[in-house]
Coordinates of C-alpha atoms and ligand atoms in Angstrom, one line a residue:
X507 CA 19.0 -22.0 9.6
X508 CA 17.5 -25.1 8.0
X509 CA 14.1 -24.1 6.9
X510 CA 11.1 -26.2 5.8
X511 CA 9.1 -24.1 3.3
X512 CA 5.5 -25.4 2.8
X513 CA 4.0 -24.2 -0.5
X514 CA 7.5 -23.4 -1.6
X515 CA 6.7 -24.1 -5.3
X516 CA 3.9 -21.4 -5.3
X517 CA 4.1 -17.8 -6.2
X518 CA 5.3 -16.1 -3.0
X519 CA 7.0 -19.3 -1.7
X520 CA 9.2 -19.6 -4.7
X521 CA 10.5 -16.1 -4.5
X522 CA 11.1 -16.5 -0.8
X523 CA 13.1 -19.7 -1.3
X524 CA 15.5 -17.9 -3.6
X525 CA 16.1 -15.1 -1.0
X526 CA 16.4 -17.6 1.9
X527 CA 19.2 -19.4 0.0
X528 CA 20.9 -16.2 -0.9
X529 CA 20.8 -15.2 2.8
X530 CA 22.7 -18.4 3.6
X531 CA 19.8 -20.6 4.9
X532 CA 19.3 -24.2 3.9
X533 CA 15.8 -24.8 2.3
X534 CA 13.6 -27.9 2.0
X535 CA 10.4 -27.5 0.1
X536 CA 7.2 -29.5 0.6
X537 CA 4.3 -28.8 -1.9
X538 CA 1.4 -30.9 -3.1
X539 CA 1.5 -29.0 -6.5
X540 CA -2.3 -28.5 -6.2
X541 CA -1.6 -24.9 -7.4
X542 CA 1.9 -25.0 -8.7
X543 CA 3.8 -26.5 -11.6
X544 CA 6.8 -28.8 -11.0
X545 CA 8.6 -26.9 -13.8
X546 CA 9.2 -24.1 -11.4
X547 CA 11.8 -26.3 -9.6
X548 CA 14.6 -26.3 -12.2
X549 CA 14.2 -22.6 -12.5
X550 CA 14.4 -22.1 -8.8
X551 CA 17.6 -24.3 -8.7
X552 CA 19.1 -22.2 -11.5
X553 CA 18.4 -19.0 -9.6
X554 CA 19.6 -20.3 -6.3
X555 CA 22.7 -21.9 -7.9
X556 CA 22.1 -25.1 -5.9
X557 CA 19.9 -28.2 -5.8
X558 CA 16.8 -27.9 -3.5
X559 CA 15.4 -30.9 -1.7
X560 CA 11.7 -31.0 -2.6
X561 CA 9.0 -33.3 -1.3
X562 CA 5.7 -33.7 -3.1
X563 CA 2.8 -34.5 -0.8
X564 CA -0.1 -32.9 1.0
X565 CA 0.9 -31.4 4.3
X566 CA -2.4 -32.5 5.8
X567 CA -1.0 -36.1 5.6
X568 CA 0.1 -36.3 9.3
X569 CA 2.2 -39.4 8.8
X570 CA 4.2 -38.1 5.8
X571 CA 4.7 -34.7 7.5
X572 CA 5.9 -36.3 10.7
X573 CA 8.3 -38.6 8.8
X574 CA 9.7 -35.6 7.0
X575 CA 10.3 -33.8 10.4
X576 CA 11.9 -37.0 11.9
X577 CA 14.5 -36.8 9.2
X578 CA 14.6 -33.1 8.5
X579 CA 16.4 -31.5 11.6
X580 CA 14.6 -28.2 10.8
X581 CA 15.2 -25.1 12.8
X582 CA 12.2 -23.3 11.4
X583 CA 9.1 -23.5 9.1
X584 CA 7.6 -21.0 6.8
X585 CA 4.0 -22.0 6.1
X586 CA 2.8 -20.8 2.7
X587 CA 0.7 -23.9 1.7
X588 CA -2.9 -23.1 1.4
X589 CA -5.8 -22.4 -0.9
X590 CA -6.2 -18.7 -1.6
X591 CA -9.0 -17.8 -4.1
X592 CA -11.6 -15.7 -2.3
X593 CA -14.5 -16.4 -4.7
X594 CA -13.8 -20.1 -4.9
X595 CA -13.8 -20.3 -1.1
X596 CA -17.5 -19.5 -1.1
X597 CA -18.2 -22.2 -3.6
X598 CA -16.2 -25.0 -1.8
X599 CA -15.8 -23.7 1.8
X600 CA -15.2 -27.1 3.3
X601 CA -12.2 -27.6 1.0
X602 CA -10.8 -24.3 2.2
X603 CA -11.3 -25.0 5.9
X604 CA -10.0 -28.5 5.6
X605 CA -6.9 -27.5 3.6
X606 CA -5.9 -24.3 5.4
X607 CA -6.7 -25.5 8.9
X608 CA -5.6 -29.1 8.3
X609 CA -2.1 -28.1 7.1
X610 CA -1.7 -26.0 10.2
X611 CA -2.7 -28.7 12.6
X612 CA -0.5 -31.2 10.9
X613 CA 2.5 -28.9 11.0
X614 CA 1.9 -27.8 14.6
X615 CA 1.8 -31.4 15.7
X616 CA 5.0 -32.3 13.9
X617 CA 6.8 -29.3 15.2
X618 CA 5.7 -30.1 18.7
X619 CA 6.8 -33.7 18.4
X620 CA 10.2 -32.9 16.8
X621 CA 10.8 -29.7 18.8
X622 CA 11.0 -27.2 16.0
X623 CA 10.6 -23.8 17.7
X624 CA 9.9 -21.2 15.0
X625 CA 7.1 -20.7 12.4
X626 CA 6.5 -17.9 10.0
X627 CA 2.9 -17.8 8.7
X628 CA 1.4 -16.4 5.5
X629 CA -1.5 -14.3 6.8
X630 CA -3.3 -11.6 4.9
X631 CA -4.8 -8.1 5.1
X632 CA -8.1 -9.9 4.6
X633 CA -8.1 -10.5 8.4
X634 CA -9.0 -6.8 8.9
X635 CA -12.4 -7.8 7.4
X636 CA -14.7 -4.8 6.6
X637 CA -12.7 -2.2 8.5
X638 CA -12.7 1.2 7.0
X639 CA -9.8 2.4 9.1
X640 CA -6.8 3.3 7.0
X641 CA -3.9 2.9 7.2
X642 CA -4.6 -0.5 8.8
X643 CA -2.5 -1.3 11.8
X644 CA -1.9 -4.6 13.5
X645 CA -4.1 -3.9 16.6
X646 CA -7.3 -3.6 14.7
X647 CA -9.8 -6.4 15.5
X648 CA -9.8 -9.3 13.1
X649 CA -12.8 -10.7 11.2
X650 CA -13.6 -11.8 7.7
X651 CA -16.2 -11.6 4.9
X652 CA -15.6 -14.9 3.1
X653 CA -14.5 -18.5 4.0
X654 CA -10.9 -17.9 2.8
X655 CA -10.7 -14.9 5.1
X656 CA -12.1 -16.9 8.0
X657 CA -9.4 -19.6 7.5
X658 CA -6.8 -16.9 8.0
X659 CA -8.5 -15.5 11.1
X660 CA -8.9 -19.0 12.5
X661 CA -5.3 -20.0 11.6
X662 CA -4.0 -16.9 13.4
X663 CA -6.1 -17.8 16.5
X664 CA -4.9 -21.4 16.5
X665 CA -1.3 -20.5 16.0
X666 CA -1.5 -17.8 18.7
X667 CA -3.0 -20.1 21.2
X668 CA -0.4 -22.8 20.5
X669 CA 2.4 -20.2 20.8
X670 CA 1.1 -18.8 24.1
X671 CA 0.8 -22.4 25.5
X672 CA 4.6 -22.9 25.1
X673 CA 4.5 -24.0 21.4
X674 CA 6.7 -22.5 18.7
X675 CA 7.4 -18.8 18.3
X676 CA 5.2 -17.5 15.6
X677 CA 5.3 -14.5 13.1
X678 CA 1.9 -13.7 11.6
X679 CA 2.8 -11.8 8.4
X680 CA -0.2 -10.0 7.0
X681 CA 0.4 -9.4 3.3
X682 CA -1.4 -6.7 1.4
X683 CA -1.5 -7.1 -2.4
X684 CA 1.5 -9.1 -3.6
X685 CA 2.5 -8.5 -7.3
X686 CA 5.6 -8.5 -9.4
X687 CA 8.1 -11.2 -10.3
X688 CA 11.8 -12.1 -9.9
X689 CA 13.9 -9.6 -11.9
X690 CA 15.2 -12.4 -14.1
X691 CA 11.7 -13.0 -15.5
X692 CA 12.1 -16.8 -15.0
X693 CA 9.7 -17.1 -12.0
X694 CA 6.4 -15.3 -11.4
X695 CA 2.7 -15.6 -10.7
X696 CA 0.9 -18.1 -12.9
X697 CA -2.7 -18.4 -11.9
X698 CA -4.7 -21.4 -13.3
X699 CA -7.7 -20.4 -15.3
X700 CA -9.1 -16.8 -15.3
X701 CA -7.0 -14.7 -12.9
X702 CA -9.0 -13.4 -9.9
X703 CA -6.4 -10.7 -9.1
X704 CA -5.9 -7.5 -10.9
X705 CA -2.2 -7.6 -11.8
X706 CA -2.1 -11.0 -13.5
X707 CA -5.3 -10.1 -15.3
X708 CA -3.7 -6.9 -16.6
X709 CA -0.6 -8.8 -17.6
X710 CA -2.6 -11.4 -19.6
X711 CA -4.5 -8.6 -21.4
X712 CA -1.2 -6.8 -22.3
X713 CA 0.3 -10.1 -23.7
X714 CA -2.8 -10.8 -25.7
X715 CA -4.2 -13.8 -23.8
X716 CA -7.3 -11.9 -22.8
X717 CA -9.1 -9.2 -24.7
X718 CA -10.1 -6.6 -22.1
X719 CA -9.9 -5.9 -18.4
X720 CA -13.1 -5.1 -16.4
X721 CA -12.6 -2.4 -13.9
X722 CA -14.8 -3.3 -11.0
X723 CA -16.4 0.0 -10.0
X724 CA -15.5 3.6 -10.8
X725 CA -17.9 5.2 -8.2
X726 CA -15.8 4.7 -5.1
X727 CA -15.1 7.7 -2.9
X728 CA -11.5 7.8 -4.2
X729 CA -9.7 10.4 -6.4
X730 CA -10.4 8.6 -9.7
X731 CA -13.4 6.6 -8.4
X732 CA -11.6 3.2 -8.6
X733 CA -10.6 1.3 -5.5
X734 CA -7.2 1.8 -3.8
X735 CA -4.9 -1.1 -2.8
X736 CA -1.5 -1.5 -1.3
X737 CA 0.4 -3.3 -4.0
X738 CA 3.7 -4.8 -2.7
X739 CA 6.5 -6.3 -4.8
X740 CA 6.8 -10.1 -4.1
X741 CA 10.6 -9.5 -3.7
X742 CA 9.9 -7.1 -0.9
X743 CA 7.5 -9.6 0.7
X744 CA 10.2 -12.4 0.4
X745 CA 12.7 -10.1 2.2
X746 CA 10.1 -9.6 4.9
X747 CA 10.1 -13.4 5.6
X748 CA 13.8 -13.5 5.9
X749 CA 13.7 -10.5 8.3
X750 CA 10.9 -12.1 10.4
X751 CA 12.7 -15.4 10.6
X752 CA 15.9 -13.7 11.8
X753 CA 14.0 -11.5 14.2
X754 CA 12.4 -14.4 15.9
X755 CA 15.7 -16.1 16.2
X756 CA 17.2 -13.0 17.9
X757 CA 14.2 -12.5 20.2
X758 CA 13.4 -15.8 22.0
X759 CA 11.0 -13.8 24.3
X760 CA 8.5 -13.3 21.5
X761 CA 5.7 -16.0 21.5
X762 CA 3.5 -14.6 18.7
X763 CA 3.5 -11.3 16.9
X764 CA 1.7 -9.9 13.8
X765 CA 3.4 -7.7 11.3
X766 CA 1.9 -6.0 8.2
X767 CA 3.9 -6.3 5.0
X768 CA 2.7 -3.5 2.8
X769 CA 4.1 -0.2 1.4
X770 CA 1.7 2.1 3.2
X771 CA 0.6 3.6 -0.2
X772 CA -2.7 3.1 -1.9
X773 CA -2.8 2.9 -5.7
X774 CA -6.0 2.9 -7.8
X775 CA -7.0 0.3 -10.4
X776 CA -6.6 2.9 -13.2
X777 CA -3.2 4.0 -11.9
X778 CA -2.1 0.3 -12.1
X779 CA -3.5 0.1 -15.7
X780 CA -1.6 3.2 -16.7
X781 CA 1.6 2.1 -15.0
X782 CA 1.4 -1.3 -16.7
X783 CA 0.8 0.3 -20.1
X784 CA 3.9 2.4 -19.6
X785 CA 6.1 -0.5 -18.4
X786 CA 5.0 -2.9 -21.2
X787 CA 4.5 -0.4 -24.1
X788 CA 1.2 -2.3 -24.7
X789 CA -2.3 -1.0 -24.4
X790 CA -4.6 -2.5 -21.7
X791 CA -8.1 -2.1 -23.1
X792 CA -10.6 -1.9 -20.3
X793 CA -14.3 -1.3 -19.5
X794 CA -16.0 -0.2 -16.4
X795 CA -18.1 -2.9 -14.8
X796 CA -20.2 -2.9 -11.6
X797 CA -18.4 -3.1 -8.2
X798 CA -17.3 -6.6 -7.2
X799 CA -19.2 -7.9 -4.1
X800 CA -17.2 -7.7 -0.9
X801 CA -14.6 -5.2 -2.2
X802 CA -13.4 -2.4 0.1
X803 CA -13.0 1.1 -1.4
X804 CA -9.6 1.6 0.2
X805 CA -7.1 -0.8 1.8
X806 CA -3.5 0.0 2.7
X807 CA -1.1 -0.9 5.4
X808 CA 0.4 0.9 8.3
X809 CA 3.8 -0.7 7.8
X810 CA 5.6 1.1 10.7
X811 CA 5.7 -1.9 13.1
X812 CA 7.6 -4.0 10.6
X813 CA 10.0 -1.1 9.9
X814 CA 10.8 -0.4 13.6
X815 CA 10.9 -4.0 14.8
X816 CA 12.1 -6.0 11.8
X817 CA 14.2 -3.3 10.2
X818 CA 12.2 -4.1 7.0
X819 CA 10.7 -1.7 4.6
X820 CA 9.3 -2.2 1.1
X821 CA 11.7 -0.8 -1.5
X822 CA 10.1 -1.3 -4.9
X823 CA 7.9 1.2 -6.8
X824 CA 4.7 0.5 -8.8
X825 CA 6.8 1.1 -12.0
X826 CA 9.2 -1.7 -10.9
X827 CA 6.3 -4.0 -10.0
X828 CA 4.9 -3.6 -13.5
X829 CA 8.2 -3.9 -15.3
X830 CA 9.1 -7.1 -13.5
X831 CA 5.6 -8.6 -14.1
X832 CA 5.9 -7.7 -17.7
X833 CA 9.3 -9.3 -18.1
X834 CA 7.9 -12.5 -16.6
X835 CA 4.7 -12.4 -18.7
X836 CA 6.4 -11.5 -22.0
X837 CA 9.0 -14.3 -21.6
X838 CA 6.3 -16.8 -20.4
X839 CA 3.0 -15.9 -22.1
X840 CA 1.5 -19.2 -21.1
X841 CA 3.1 -19.2 -17.6
X842 CA 5.0 -22.4 -16.6
X843 CA 3.0 -24.5 -19.2
X844 CA 4.8 -23.0 -22.2
Ligands
NAD251 P1 0.1 -20.2 -4.4 O1 -1.2 -20.9 -4.6 O2 0.9 -19.8 -5.5 O3 1.0 -21.0 -3.4 C1 0.5 -21.9 -2.4 C2 1.3 -23.2 -2.6 O4 0.8 -24.1 -1.6 C3 1.0 -23.8 -4.0 O5 2.3 -24.2 -4.5 C4 0.2 -25.1 -3.6 O6 0.4 -26.1 -4.6 C5 0.6 -25.4 -2.2 N1 -0.4 -26.1 -1.4 C6 -1.7 -25.8 -1.2 N2 -2.3 -26.7 -0.4 C7 -1.3 -27.5 0.0 C8 -1.3 -28.7 0.9 N3 -2.4 -29.0 1.5 N4 -0.1 -29.3 1.0 C9 1.0 -28.9 0.4 N5 1.0 -27.9 -0.5 C10 -0.1 -27.2 -0.7 O7 -0.3 -18.9 -3.5 P2 0.6 -17.7 -3.0 O8 0.1 -16.5 -3.7 O9 2.1 -18.0 -3.2 O10 0.2 -17.6 -1.5 C11 1.0 -18.2 -0.5 C12 0.3 -18.0 0.8 O11 0.2 -16.6 1.1 C13 -1.1 -18.6 0.9 O12 -1.2 -19.1 2.2 C14 -2.0 -17.4 0.7 O13 -3.2 -17.6 1.4 C15 -1.2 -16.3 1.4 N6 -1.5 -15.0 0.9 C16 -1.5 -14.8 -0.5 C17 -1.8 -13.5 -1.0 C18 -1.8 -13.2 -2.5 O14 -2.5 -12.3 -2.9 N7 -1.1 -14.0 -3.3 C19 -2.1 -12.5 -0.1 C20 -2.2 -12.7 1.3 C21 -1.8 -14.0 1.7
WQD252 C1 -7.5 -5.4 -6.5 C2 -8.4 -4.3 -7.1 C3 -10.6 -5.1 -7.6 C4 -9.6 -7.7 -10.9 C5 -7.2 -10.1 -2.8 C6 -7.8 -10.9 -1.7 C7 -7.0 -10.6 -0.4 C8 -5.5 -10.9 -0.7 C9 -5.0 -10.2 -1.9 C10 -5.1 -13.2 -0.1 C11 -9.8 -4.4 -6.5 C12 -9.9 -4.6 -8.8 C13 -9.5 -6.8 -9.8 C14 -10.2 -7.3 -12.1 C15 -10.6 -5.1 -11.1 N1 -5.3 -12.3 -1.0 N2 -10.0 -5.6 -10.0 N3 -10.7 -6.0 -12.2 O1 -9.4 -8.1 -3.8 O2 -7.7 -6.4 -3.0 O3 -7.3 -8.7 -2.5 O4 -5.9 -10.5 -3.0 O5 -5.0 -13.1 1.1 O6 -7.5 -11.4 0.6 O7 -9.1 -10.5 -1.5 O8 -7.1 -8.0 -4.8 O9 -6.2 -8.1 -7.1 O10 -8.5 -9.1 -6.6 O11 -8.2 -6.7 -6.7 O12 -11.0 -4.0 -11.3 O13 -10.4 -8.1 -13.1 O14 -8.6 -4.5 -8.5 O15 -12.0 -4.7 -7.6 O16 -10.2 -3.0 -6.4 P1 -8.0 -7.7 -3.5 P2 -7.4 -8.1 -6.4

């Protein structure tokens, strides 16, 4: 297939581009670089062993997006482009609604006009809102606790309505906690400023960029008191996109379907700290701090639907996630800006 990847220069998009090309698909990237560095591109081309057509503009620009589709002859779209920082989304909610919904409208219009029939969408476990049901399965009701989460709930609704009204076939992929990096250590997660997420924060402490990790809460009703999450290797996630794309192609009767992409296992904050110390051979000094507002005690996937329908299953262990993150961080202590 010839696949347009929006946000293809970002963390999950870049890893997915490499796997799509390895699986024999042709890839075109569009990215505004609002949260990515152009220096990822030569690294991607090295890994893929081919040049990659890349366009630098904001997907909310309807004219540019439509012009790209007019030339592109795409068979499918994978839509990663979006803003994703939970805390920031409460500070600048309109930017989040505008960007995340605006890119979706622009894409749907262009797909309709140019008859592109397949879309794979980056959704999130955040759409399960405050649910305390674990493991989380796809039929749970959706809701949210912050503007970022609402953009995902709303995008799912908009995409589902479009698909059911004869629009493109749509896969809603609900990621749990993506971590890790390509095994080469040449591409990985490079957050701007202070990392919001646990794994990049731990990695920056281990490499000496930050002094100490704060562990948000050790009084949760979990075995060691710290919160449990379903960490999934970004390479497993990338493989989930290839599987979803190929599944939609083989099942034209599907209009829209949600699949969780997680491992089904919960790991605690302290387990992640210890696993990272073991993988890196470096200490990760940490203090216990109060709980972070809005955090669930426990969150992990029921991944059985993806396994039975997509034939996809997460393969990589926590040890491997830490080893690959460390290889990337140690080789690129300042990320792509080195
Ligand atoms: P990322 O920020 O690394 O990648 C997103 C990419 O989209 C960036 O390269 C950014 O420059 C680009 N972008 C943003 N707005 C754009 C626009 N209007 N036009 C064109 N490009 C634009 O984030 P990521 O972690 O790779 O996440 C990819 C997708 O997966 C996002 O939609 C995110 O919400 C979703 N997701 C991420 C996580 C996670 O924890 N990383 C979890 C669940 C879902
Ligand atoms: C994991 C655990 C923290 C940082 C977020 C989004 C979610 C999805 C994935 C996009 C929690 C603890 C963290 C730190 C810590 N993204 N922690 N010290 O919150 O599970 O999920 O990313 O869709 O929507 O909310 O991930 O990595 O921020 O936190 O103790 O400095 O690590 O409290 O228990 P989270 P996270």
